[in-house]
Short mmCIF file of C-alpha atoms and ligand atoms in Angstrom, two decimals:
data_model
loop_
_atom_site.label_atom_id
_atom_site.label_comp_id
_atom_site.label_asym_id
_atom_site.label_seq_id
_atom_site.Cartn_x
_atom_site.Cartn_y
_atom_site.Cartn_z
CA MET Q 1 -10.51 -8.59 99.89
CA LYS Q 2 -8.07 -8.20 96.98
CA PHE Q 3 -6.48 -11.15 95.25
CA ASP Q 4 -3.98 -11.25 92.42
CA PHE Q 5 -6.18 -13.16 89.98
CA ARG Q 6 -3.58 -13.45 87.24
CA GLN Q 7 -1.33 -15.21 89.69
CA LEU Q 8 -4.16 -17.13 91.39
CA THR Q 9 -5.63 -18.51 88.16
CA SER Q 10 -2.16 -19.69 87.06
CA HIS Q 11 -2.59 -22.48 89.63
CA PHE Q 12 -5.60 -23.89 87.74
CA GLN Q 13 -5.73 -25.77 84.46
CA LEU Q 14 -6.85 -22.75 82.45
CA TYR Q 15 -5.45 -22.10 79.00
CA GLY Q 16 -4.98 -18.80 77.20
CA ASN Q 17 -4.35 -15.32 78.57
CA PHE Q 18 -5.91 -13.91 81.69
CA VAL Q 19 -7.98 -10.81 80.84
CA VAL Q 20 -10.01 -9.71 83.86
CA ALA Q 21 -11.68 -10.82 87.10
CA VAL Q 22 -14.83 -9.25 88.57
CA PRO Q 23 -16.95 -10.02 91.65
CA TYR Q 24 -19.99 -11.99 90.55
CA GLY Q 25 -23.50 -12.80 91.81
CA THR Q 26 -25.14 -12.13 95.15
CA GLY Q 27 -24.12 -15.19 97.19
CA HIS Q 28 -23.80 -14.64 100.94
CA ILE Q 29 -21.48 -17.48 101.87
CA ASN Q 30 -18.55 -17.72 99.50
CA ASP Q 31 -16.64 -15.02 97.59
CA THR Q 32 -17.48 -15.48 93.93
CA PHE Q 33 -15.66 -14.01 90.92
CA GLN Q 34 -16.03 -14.33 87.20
CA VAL Q 35 -12.71 -14.52 85.37
CA THR Q 36 -12.21 -14.07 81.63
CA PHE Q 37 -9.54 -15.79 79.55
CA ASP Q 38 -8.62 -15.02 75.95
CA GLN Q 39 -7.98 -18.17 73.99
CA GLY Q 40 -6.81 -17.15 70.53
CA GLY Q 41 -9.36 -14.37 70.22
CA THR Q 42 -12.25 -16.22 71.89
CA LEU Q 43 -13.21 -15.01 75.35
CA LEU Q 44 -14.00 -17.78 77.84
CA HIS Q 45 -15.46 -17.32 81.31
CA TYR Q 46 -14.85 -19.23 84.51
CA ILE Q 47 -15.98 -18.90 88.11
CA ILE Q 48 -13.40 -18.65 90.86
CA GLN Q 49 -14.69 -19.05 94.39
CA ARG Q 50 -13.04 -18.62 97.71
CA VAL Q 51 -14.84 -21.13 99.91
CA ASN Q 52 -15.92 -19.85 103.29
CA THR Q 53 -13.93 -22.17 105.52
CA ASN Q 54 -15.39 -20.61 108.67
CA VAL Q 55 -18.70 -22.17 107.62
CA PHE Q 56 -17.32 -25.27 105.90
CA LYS Q 57 -14.71 -26.77 108.18
CA ALA Q 58 -13.87 -29.75 105.98
CA PRO Q 59 -13.65 -28.32 102.47
CA GLU Q 60 -11.79 -31.34 101.05
CA GLU Q 61 -14.65 -33.67 102.00
CA LEU Q 62 -17.06 -31.14 100.63
CA MET Q 63 -15.21 -31.08 97.29
CA ASP Q 64 -15.25 -34.87 97.23
CA ASN Q 65 -19.08 -34.75 97.38
CA PHE Q 66 -19.08 -31.92 94.82
CA LEU Q 67 -17.05 -33.93 92.30
CA ARG Q 68 -18.98 -37.14 92.73
CA VAL Q 69 -22.26 -35.33 92.26
CA THR Q 70 -21.25 -33.24 89.24
CA ARG Q 71 -19.56 -36.17 87.48
CA HIS Q 72 -22.61 -38.35 87.97
CA ILE Q 73 -24.95 -35.72 86.57
CA GLY Q 74 -22.45 -34.81 83.84
CA ALA Q 75 -22.42 -38.40 82.56
CA LYS Q 76 -26.23 -38.42 82.37
CA ILE Q 77 -26.32 -35.16 80.47
CA ARG Q 78 -23.80 -36.51 77.96
CA ASP Q 79 -26.04 -39.54 77.41
CA GLU Q 80 -29.03 -37.26 76.93
CA ARG Q 81 -27.12 -35.14 74.41
CA ALA Q 82 -26.32 -38.25 72.41
CA VAL Q 83 -30.07 -38.74 72.03
CA ASN Q 84 -31.12 -35.09 71.89
CA PRO Q 85 -28.31 -32.70 70.90
CA ALA Q 86 -30.56 -29.74 71.71
CA THR Q 87 -30.74 -30.40 75.46
CA ARG Q 88 -29.74 -27.30 77.40
CA ARG Q 89 -29.45 -28.99 80.77
CA ARG Q 90 -26.11 -28.37 82.44
CA THR Q 91 -24.13 -29.10 85.57
CA LEU Q 92 -21.25 -27.41 87.32
CA GLU Q 93 -17.92 -28.61 85.97
CA VAL Q 94 -14.86 -28.35 88.18
CA VAL Q 95 -11.53 -27.21 86.74
CA ASN Q 96 -8.67 -28.88 88.59
CA SER Q 97 -5.57 -27.16 89.84
CA ILE Q 98 -2.34 -27.81 87.92
CA TYR Q 99 -1.42 -30.10 90.82
CA GLY Q 100 -4.40 -32.32 90.00
CA LYS Q 101 -6.63 -31.34 92.92
CA PRO Q 102 -10.17 -29.88 92.63
CA TYR Q 103 -9.04 -26.83 94.63
CA TRP Q 104 -5.99 -24.78 95.42
CA ARG Q 105 -4.94 -23.35 98.77
CA ASP Q 106 -2.88 -20.20 98.70
CA PRO Q 107 -0.02 -19.72 101.19
CA ALA Q 108 -2.36 -17.75 103.47
CA GLY Q 109 -4.71 -20.75 103.67
CA ASN Q 110 -7.48 -19.39 101.42
CA PHE Q 111 -9.34 -22.25 99.76
CA PHE Q 112 -10.07 -21.59 96.08
CA ARG Q 113 -11.92 -23.64 93.50
CA CYS Q 114 -12.71 -23.03 89.87
CA TYR Q 115 -15.49 -24.08 87.57
CA VAL Q 116 -16.72 -23.48 84.08
CA PHE Q 117 -19.06 -20.50 83.84
CA VAL Q 118 -22.56 -21.48 82.78
CA GLU Q 119 -23.34 -19.17 79.84
CA ASN Q 120 -26.71 -17.74 78.85
CA ALA Q 121 -28.33 -18.37 82.19
CA ARG Q 122 -28.74 -16.44 85.41
CA SER Q 123 -30.05 -16.76 88.96
CA TYR Q 124 -32.83 -14.67 90.50
CA ASP Q 125 -32.87 -13.59 94.12
CA ILE Q 126 -36.51 -13.22 95.06
CA LEU Q 127 -39.18 -15.77 94.40
CA GLU Q 128 -42.04 -13.68 93.06
CA THR Q 129 -44.06 -15.68 90.59
CA LYS Q 130 -45.66 -19.09 90.46
CA ALA Q 131 -43.68 -19.81 87.30
CA GLN Q 132 -40.40 -19.23 89.17
CA ALA Q 133 -41.57 -21.46 92.03
CA TYR Q 134 -42.39 -24.21 89.56
CA GLN Q 135 -39.05 -23.92 87.75
CA ALA Q 136 -36.99 -23.89 90.93
CA ALA Q 137 -38.81 -26.89 92.39
CA ALA Q 138 -38.54 -28.76 89.09
CA ALA Q 139 -34.80 -28.08 88.91
CA PHE Q 140 -34.18 -29.32 92.45
CA SER Q 141 -36.31 -32.40 91.91
CA ASN Q 142 -34.46 -33.24 88.67
CA PHE Q 143 -31.27 -32.83 90.63
CA GLN Q 144 -32.49 -35.33 93.24
CA ALA Q 145 -33.72 -37.67 90.50
CA ASP Q 146 -30.33 -37.54 88.77
CA LEU Q 147 -28.68 -38.55 92.02
CA ALA Q 148 -31.17 -41.26 93.02
CA ASP Q 149 -28.77 -43.89 91.62
CA LEU Q 150 -25.53 -42.37 92.90
CA PRO Q 151 -23.32 -45.22 94.04
CA GLN Q 152 -21.95 -45.03 97.60
CA ARG Q 153 -23.10 -42.71 100.33
CA LEU Q 154 -21.82 -39.12 100.21
CA ASN Q 155 -19.86 -37.62 103.09
CA GLU Q 156 -22.19 -36.30 105.78
CA THR Q 157 -20.46 -32.92 105.92
CA ILE Q 158 -22.83 -31.51 108.57
CA PRO Q 159 -23.98 -34.43 110.78
CA ASP Q 160 -27.60 -34.40 112.02
CA PHE Q 161 -28.38 -31.29 110.01
CA HIS Q 162 -32.11 -32.08 109.88
CA ASN Q 163 -32.40 -34.27 112.95
CA THR Q 164 -35.48 -32.47 114.28
CA PRO Q 165 -35.75 -34.46 117.56
CA SER Q 166 -32.17 -33.54 118.41
CA ARG Q 167 -32.90 -29.89 117.53
CA LEU Q 168 -35.84 -30.10 119.92
CA ALA Q 169 -33.64 -31.65 122.63
CA ASN Q 170 -31.24 -28.73 122.21
CA LEU Q 171 -34.11 -26.32 122.77
CA GLU Q 172 -35.20 -28.13 125.93
CA LYS Q 173 -31.65 -28.02 127.22
CA ALA Q 174 -31.34 -24.31 126.48
CA ALA Q 175 -34.68 -23.71 128.23
CA LYS Q 176 -33.59 -25.66 131.30
CA GLU Q 177 -30.37 -23.70 131.56
CA ASP Q 178 -32.05 -20.41 130.63
CA LYS Q 179 -28.71 -18.62 130.82
CA LEU Q 180 -30.07 -15.14 130.18
CA GLY Q 181 -33.39 -15.50 131.97
CA ARG Q 182 -35.22 -15.08 128.67
CA LEU Q 183 -37.49 -18.12 128.95
CA LYS Q 184 -40.31 -16.38 130.80
CA SER Q 185 -40.66 -13.85 127.98
CA VAL Q 186 -41.00 -16.56 125.31
CA SER Q 187 -43.30 -19.02 127.03
CA ARG Q 188 -45.90 -18.68 124.27
CA GLU Q 189 -43.40 -19.63 121.57
CA PHE Q 190 -41.90 -22.38 123.71
CA ASP Q 191 -45.33 -23.90 124.47
CA PHE Q 192 -46.32 -23.71 120.80
CA ILE Q 193 -43.27 -25.78 119.89
CA MET Q 194 -43.61 -28.27 122.75
CA ALA Q 195 -47.24 -28.88 121.82
CA ARG Q 196 -45.88 -30.16 118.49
CA GLY Q 197 -42.99 -32.11 120.02
CA LYS Q 198 -44.37 -35.50 118.94
CA GLU Q 199 -44.37 -34.46 115.30
CA CYS Q 200 -40.64 -33.73 115.32
CA GLY Q 201 -39.77 -37.43 115.07
CA VAL Q 202 -42.22 -38.42 112.34
CA LEU Q 203 -39.82 -38.45 109.37
CA ILE Q 204 -36.82 -39.85 111.23
CA ASP Q 205 -38.91 -42.64 112.77
CA LEU Q 206 -40.34 -43.63 109.39
CA GLN Q 207 -36.80 -43.67 108.05
CA LYS Q 208 -35.74 -46.04 110.85
CA GLU Q 209 -38.69 -48.26 109.98
CA GLY Q 210 -37.58 -48.32 106.36
CA GLU Q 211 -40.64 -46.49 105.04
CA LEU Q 212 -38.58 -43.49 104.00
CA VAL Q 213 -35.37 -43.85 102.03
CA GLU Q 214 -32.24 -41.81 102.52
CA ARG Q 215 -31.34 -40.13 99.23
CA VAL Q 216 -29.23 -37.14 98.23
CA THR Q 217 -30.36 -33.69 99.27
CA HIS Q 218 -29.14 -30.25 98.26
CA ASN Q 219 -29.91 -28.52 101.56
CA ASP Q 220 -29.92 -24.96 100.24
CA THR Q 221 -32.91 -24.94 97.90
CA LYS Q 222 -33.23 -21.20 97.40
CA LEU Q 223 -34.28 -19.75 94.08
CA ASN Q 224 -30.88 -18.11 93.58
CA ASN Q 225 -29.21 -21.50 93.58
CA VAL Q 226 -30.83 -22.45 90.29
CA LEU Q 227 -29.61 -21.00 87.01
CA ILE Q 228 -32.52 -20.15 84.72
CA ASP Q 229 -31.85 -20.51 81.00
CA ASP Q 230 -32.11 -17.11 79.24
CA LEU Q 231 -33.54 -18.71 76.12
CA THR Q 232 -36.03 -21.25 77.45
CA GLY Q 233 -36.82 -19.82 80.90
CA SER Q 234 -36.43 -23.22 82.47
CA GLY Q 235 -34.18 -24.13 85.38
CA CYS Q 236 -31.15 -25.58 83.60
CA CYS Q 237 -28.52 -25.99 86.31
CA VAL Q 238 -28.54 -26.43 90.07
CA ILE Q 239 -25.56 -24.69 91.70
CA ASP Q 240 -24.18 -24.06 95.21
CA LEU Q 241 -23.40 -27.68 96.04
CA ASP Q 242 -21.60 -27.04 99.33
CA THR Q 243 -24.28 -28.68 101.47
CA VAL Q 244 -25.09 -31.66 99.26
CA MET Q 245 -25.37 -34.62 101.61
CA PRO Q 246 -27.24 -37.83 102.37
CA GLY Q 247 -30.74 -36.96 103.61
CA LEU Q 248 -34.45 -37.30 103.07
CA PRO Q 249 -35.80 -35.60 99.93
CA HIS Q 250 -38.41 -33.99 102.21
CA TYR Q 251 -35.78 -31.72 103.67
CA ASP Q 252 -35.38 -29.98 100.33
CA PHE Q 253 -39.08 -29.80 99.55
CA GLY Q 254 -39.89 -28.67 103.10
CA ASP Q 255 -37.35 -25.88 102.90
CA MET Q 256 -38.80 -24.74 99.58
CA VAL Q 257 -42.21 -24.43 101.24
CA ARG Q 258 -40.64 -22.58 104.15
CA THR Q 259 -38.70 -20.10 102.06
CA GLY Q 260 -40.93 -19.90 99.00
CA THR Q 261 -44.53 -19.61 100.12
CA SER Q 262 -44.50 -16.63 102.49
CA PRO Q 263 -44.25 -13.16 100.98
CA ALA Q 264 -42.60 -11.80 104.15
CA ALA Q 265 -38.92 -11.69 105.10
CA GLU Q 266 -37.62 -14.25 107.59
CA ASP Q 267 -37.26 -11.50 110.23
CA GLU Q 268 -40.50 -9.59 109.48
CA THR Q 269 -41.92 -8.11 112.69
CA ASP Q 270 -45.43 -7.57 111.30
CA LEU Q 271 -46.66 -11.13 111.60
CA GLY Q 272 -49.82 -10.22 109.71
CA LYS Q 273 -47.68 -10.37 106.58
CA VAL Q 274 -46.56 -13.93 107.19
CA THR Q 275 -48.77 -16.47 105.48
CA MET Q 276 -48.54 -19.66 103.47
CA ARG Q 277 -49.70 -18.70 99.98
CA PHE Q 278 -51.50 -21.72 98.60
CA PRO Q 279 -50.87 -20.94 94.91
CA MET Q 280 -47.12 -20.85 95.58
CA TYR Q 281 -47.35 -24.17 97.40
CA GLU Q 282 -49.24 -25.63 94.49
CA ALA Q 283 -46.58 -24.43 92.02
CA LEU Q 284 -43.78 -25.84 94.20
CA LEU Q 285 -45.57 -29.17 94.56
CA ARG Q 286 -46.29 -29.49 90.85
CA GLY Q 287 -42.74 -28.50 89.93
CA TYR Q 288 -41.26 -30.85 92.48
CA LEU Q 289 -43.36 -33.82 91.40
CA SER Q 290 -42.45 -33.19 87.76
CA GLY Q 291 -38.97 -34.49 88.53
CA ALA Q 292 -39.42 -36.46 91.74
CA GLY Q 293 -42.71 -38.16 90.92
CA GLY Q 294 -40.83 -41.00 89.28
CA PHE Q 295 -38.54 -42.00 92.12
CA LEU Q 296 -40.61 -41.23 95.24
CA ASN Q 297 -42.67 -44.03 96.77
CA ALA Q 298 -46.28 -43.48 97.92
CA THR Q 299 -45.30 -42.84 101.57
CA GLU Q 300 -42.70 -40.29 100.51
CA LYS Q 301 -45.22 -38.46 98.35
CA SER Q 302 -47.86 -38.41 101.05
CA LEU Q 303 -45.45 -36.71 103.47
CA LEU Q 304 -44.55 -33.74 101.25
CA PRO Q 305 -47.11 -31.36 102.84
CA PHE Q 306 -45.96 -32.44 106.30
CA SER Q 307 -42.34 -31.71 105.40
CA GLY Q 308 -43.21 -28.06 104.80
CA LYS Q 309 -44.58 -27.81 108.30
CA LEU Q 310 -41.76 -29.80 109.91
CA ILE Q 311 -38.85 -27.93 108.38
CA THR Q 312 -40.48 -24.59 109.20
CA LEU Q 313 -40.99 -25.73 112.80
CA GLU Q 314 -37.41 -26.98 112.93
CA ILE Q 315 -35.94 -23.65 111.90
CA GLY Q 316 -38.25 -21.95 114.41
CA ILE Q 317 -36.84 -24.28 117.08
CA ARG Q 318 -33.29 -23.36 116.10
CA PHE Q 319 -33.98 -19.62 116.24
CA LEU Q 320 -35.58 -19.91 119.67
CA THR Q 321 -32.73 -22.08 120.93
CA ASP Q 322 -30.20 -19.51 119.80
CA TYR Q 323 -32.23 -16.74 121.43
CA LEU Q 324 -32.19 -18.60 124.76
CA GLU Q 325 -28.49 -19.36 124.44
CA GLY Q 326 -27.64 -15.71 123.89
CA ASP Q 327 -27.45 -15.44 120.08
CA VAL Q 328 -24.30 -17.43 119.59
CA TYR Q 329 -25.02 -19.11 116.24
CA PHE Q 330 -27.05 -16.86 113.94
CA LYS Q 331 -25.73 -13.36 113.35
CA ILE Q 332 -28.09 -10.73 114.76
CA ARG Q 333 -28.50 -7.05 113.87
CA ARG Q 334 -30.92 -6.12 116.66
CA PRO Q 335 -31.48 -7.42 120.22
CA ASP Q 336 -34.52 -9.65 119.59
CA HIS Q 337 -33.60 -10.60 116.05
CA ASN Q 338 -33.63 -14.34 116.68
CA LEU Q 339 -36.95 -14.12 118.50
CA ASP Q 340 -38.45 -12.19 115.57
CA ARG Q 341 -37.16 -14.88 113.22
CA CYS Q 342 -38.60 -17.60 115.43
CA ARG Q 343 -41.99 -15.88 115.42
CA THR Q 344 -42.22 -15.71 111.62
CA GLN Q 345 -41.50 -19.43 111.43
CA LEU Q 346 -44.12 -20.31 114.03
CA LYS Q 347 -46.65 -18.04 112.33
CA LEU Q 348 -45.96 -19.83 109.08
CA VAL Q 349 -46.45 -23.19 110.82
CA ALA Q 350 -49.84 -21.96 112.08
CA SER Q 351 -50.76 -20.82 108.58
CA ILE Q 352 -49.76 -24.21 107.17
CA GLU Q 353 -51.90 -25.94 109.81
CA GLU Q 354 -54.91 -23.84 108.85
CA GLN Q 355 -54.59 -24.93 105.23
CA TYR Q 356 -53.31 -28.40 105.90
CA ASP Q 357 -56.35 -30.32 104.69
CA ALA Q 358 -56.26 -28.58 101.33
CA MET Q 359 -52.49 -29.06 101.09
CA ARG Q 360 -52.87 -32.79 101.67
CA LYS Q 361 -55.79 -33.11 99.30
CA LEU Q 362 -53.77 -31.57 96.50
CA ALA Q 363 -50.77 -33.80 97.23
CA ASP Q 364 -53.03 -36.88 97.13
CA GLU Q 365 -54.56 -35.75 93.84
CA LEU Q 366 -51.20 -35.18 92.20
CA ALA Q 367 -49.51 -38.30 93.61
P1 ADP J 1 -22.96 -18.81 97.73
O1 ADP J 1 -22.75 -20.09 98.49
O2 ADP J 1 -22.15 -17.70 98.27
O3 ADP J 1 -24.42 -18.48 97.59
P2 ADP J 1 -22.96 -19.69 94.92
O4 ADP J 1 -22.18 -20.92 94.59
O5 ADP J 1 -24.43 -19.81 95.01
O6 ADP J 1 -22.34 -19.06 96.26
O7 ADP J 1 -22.56 -18.60 93.82
C1 ADP J 1 -22.96 -17.25 93.93
C2 ADP J 1 -23.60 -16.79 92.62
O8 ADP J 1 -22.66 -16.89 91.55
C3 ADP J 1 -24.79 -17.61 92.17
O9 ADP J 1 -26.00 -17.19 92.76
C4 ADP J 1 -24.77 -17.41 90.66
O10 ADP J 1 -25.43 -16.22 90.32
C5 ADP J 1 -23.30 -17.26 90.35
N1 ADP J 1 -22.68 -18.49 89.84
C6 ADP J 1 -22.09 -19.45 90.59
N2 ADP J 1 -21.58 -20.42 89.81
C7 ADP J 1 -21.85 -20.10 88.53
C8 ADP J 1 -21.56 -20.69 87.25
N3 ADP J 1 -20.87 -21.83 87.13
N4 ADP J 1 -22.01 -20.05 86.14
C9 ADP J 1 -22.68 -18.90 86.25
N5 ADP J 1 -22.96 -18.28 87.42
C10 ADP J 1 -22.56 -18.86 88.54
MG1 MG J 2 -25.84 -19.53 96.57
MG1 MG J 3 -24.05 -21.52 99.47
#
């Protein structure tokens, strides 16, 4: 899609002369561009994003969360700088439109936002080393720690996102209806999930009992949503704040275990390749506790290994549900794509179960 960036950027509070705009990064959801402005001979960069409003139906609410989160973290970083001017920690900083809003809609309805480009840092797409796992987990846990004292609940932009019992209920409903007659071919997967049905409610029940505390979660804790500082190699800025919401911190840690410990792709058909690599788990756990150790209570800490299993199972449940419903939610590129995806998740759950004692032992030692 082509946009007139000179014209588009004139709707934001940007000073100087527009120079150029180029597509930027490898994000899959929004359209991201880097724009360059010349301010009296100095070149300054900004990010312009067209928000995917097919995915995010209430972008104004989303931007409300975005601003509250970035302002809260921004204030903390300013305090830190007063003490230590060398801190390289950063946060996204929104540039308002000239009409005073944190976004601008063009006449065609496209939803644009702008923020300051974070210099001398970059994101990486594939989690390959233990050091990267540690840095990513540390960055996300610092992010959660920064937001542990955020006043007022954020908008729940996607209700029940990690309500595992309701995800399970959806699967049972899809199985009962069995619209495409696919159930008989997936009885092994279905039985595997149902055998773990009781575990689906563990976190939510403890939350109801007050043992677990709702906090702020990022909900897209992939490596490429952390900017790594070119100079220090540490995670200096958490980005991609579209799904920031109220939730249990376990959702973020669990999803890191799900996406960061297996060397195989989510849709790998050779299940022999899918395994929970313990050293990666250890790096994620150590990195996560480096920032979250201070605000998590003992119950929260003890449930970190379980969260890896639960979130992996939950995504497996969602893939199987979509398969039974006729592939209406997740985009597929081959007929059994959702079933393949479900199988990798369940294989990873099995691998986690095999190593569960060691996973718990380590969590207890580090707690
Ligand atoms: P998506 O939701 O599509 O993944 P992101 O917000 O993650 O979009 O942005 C896509 C990519 O753009 C990121 O992975 C990162 O490389 C880059 N990026 C985004 N914001 C900034 C920024 N403020 N400074 C530098 N790079 C950025
Ligand atoms: Mg992203
Ligand atoms: Mg995103």
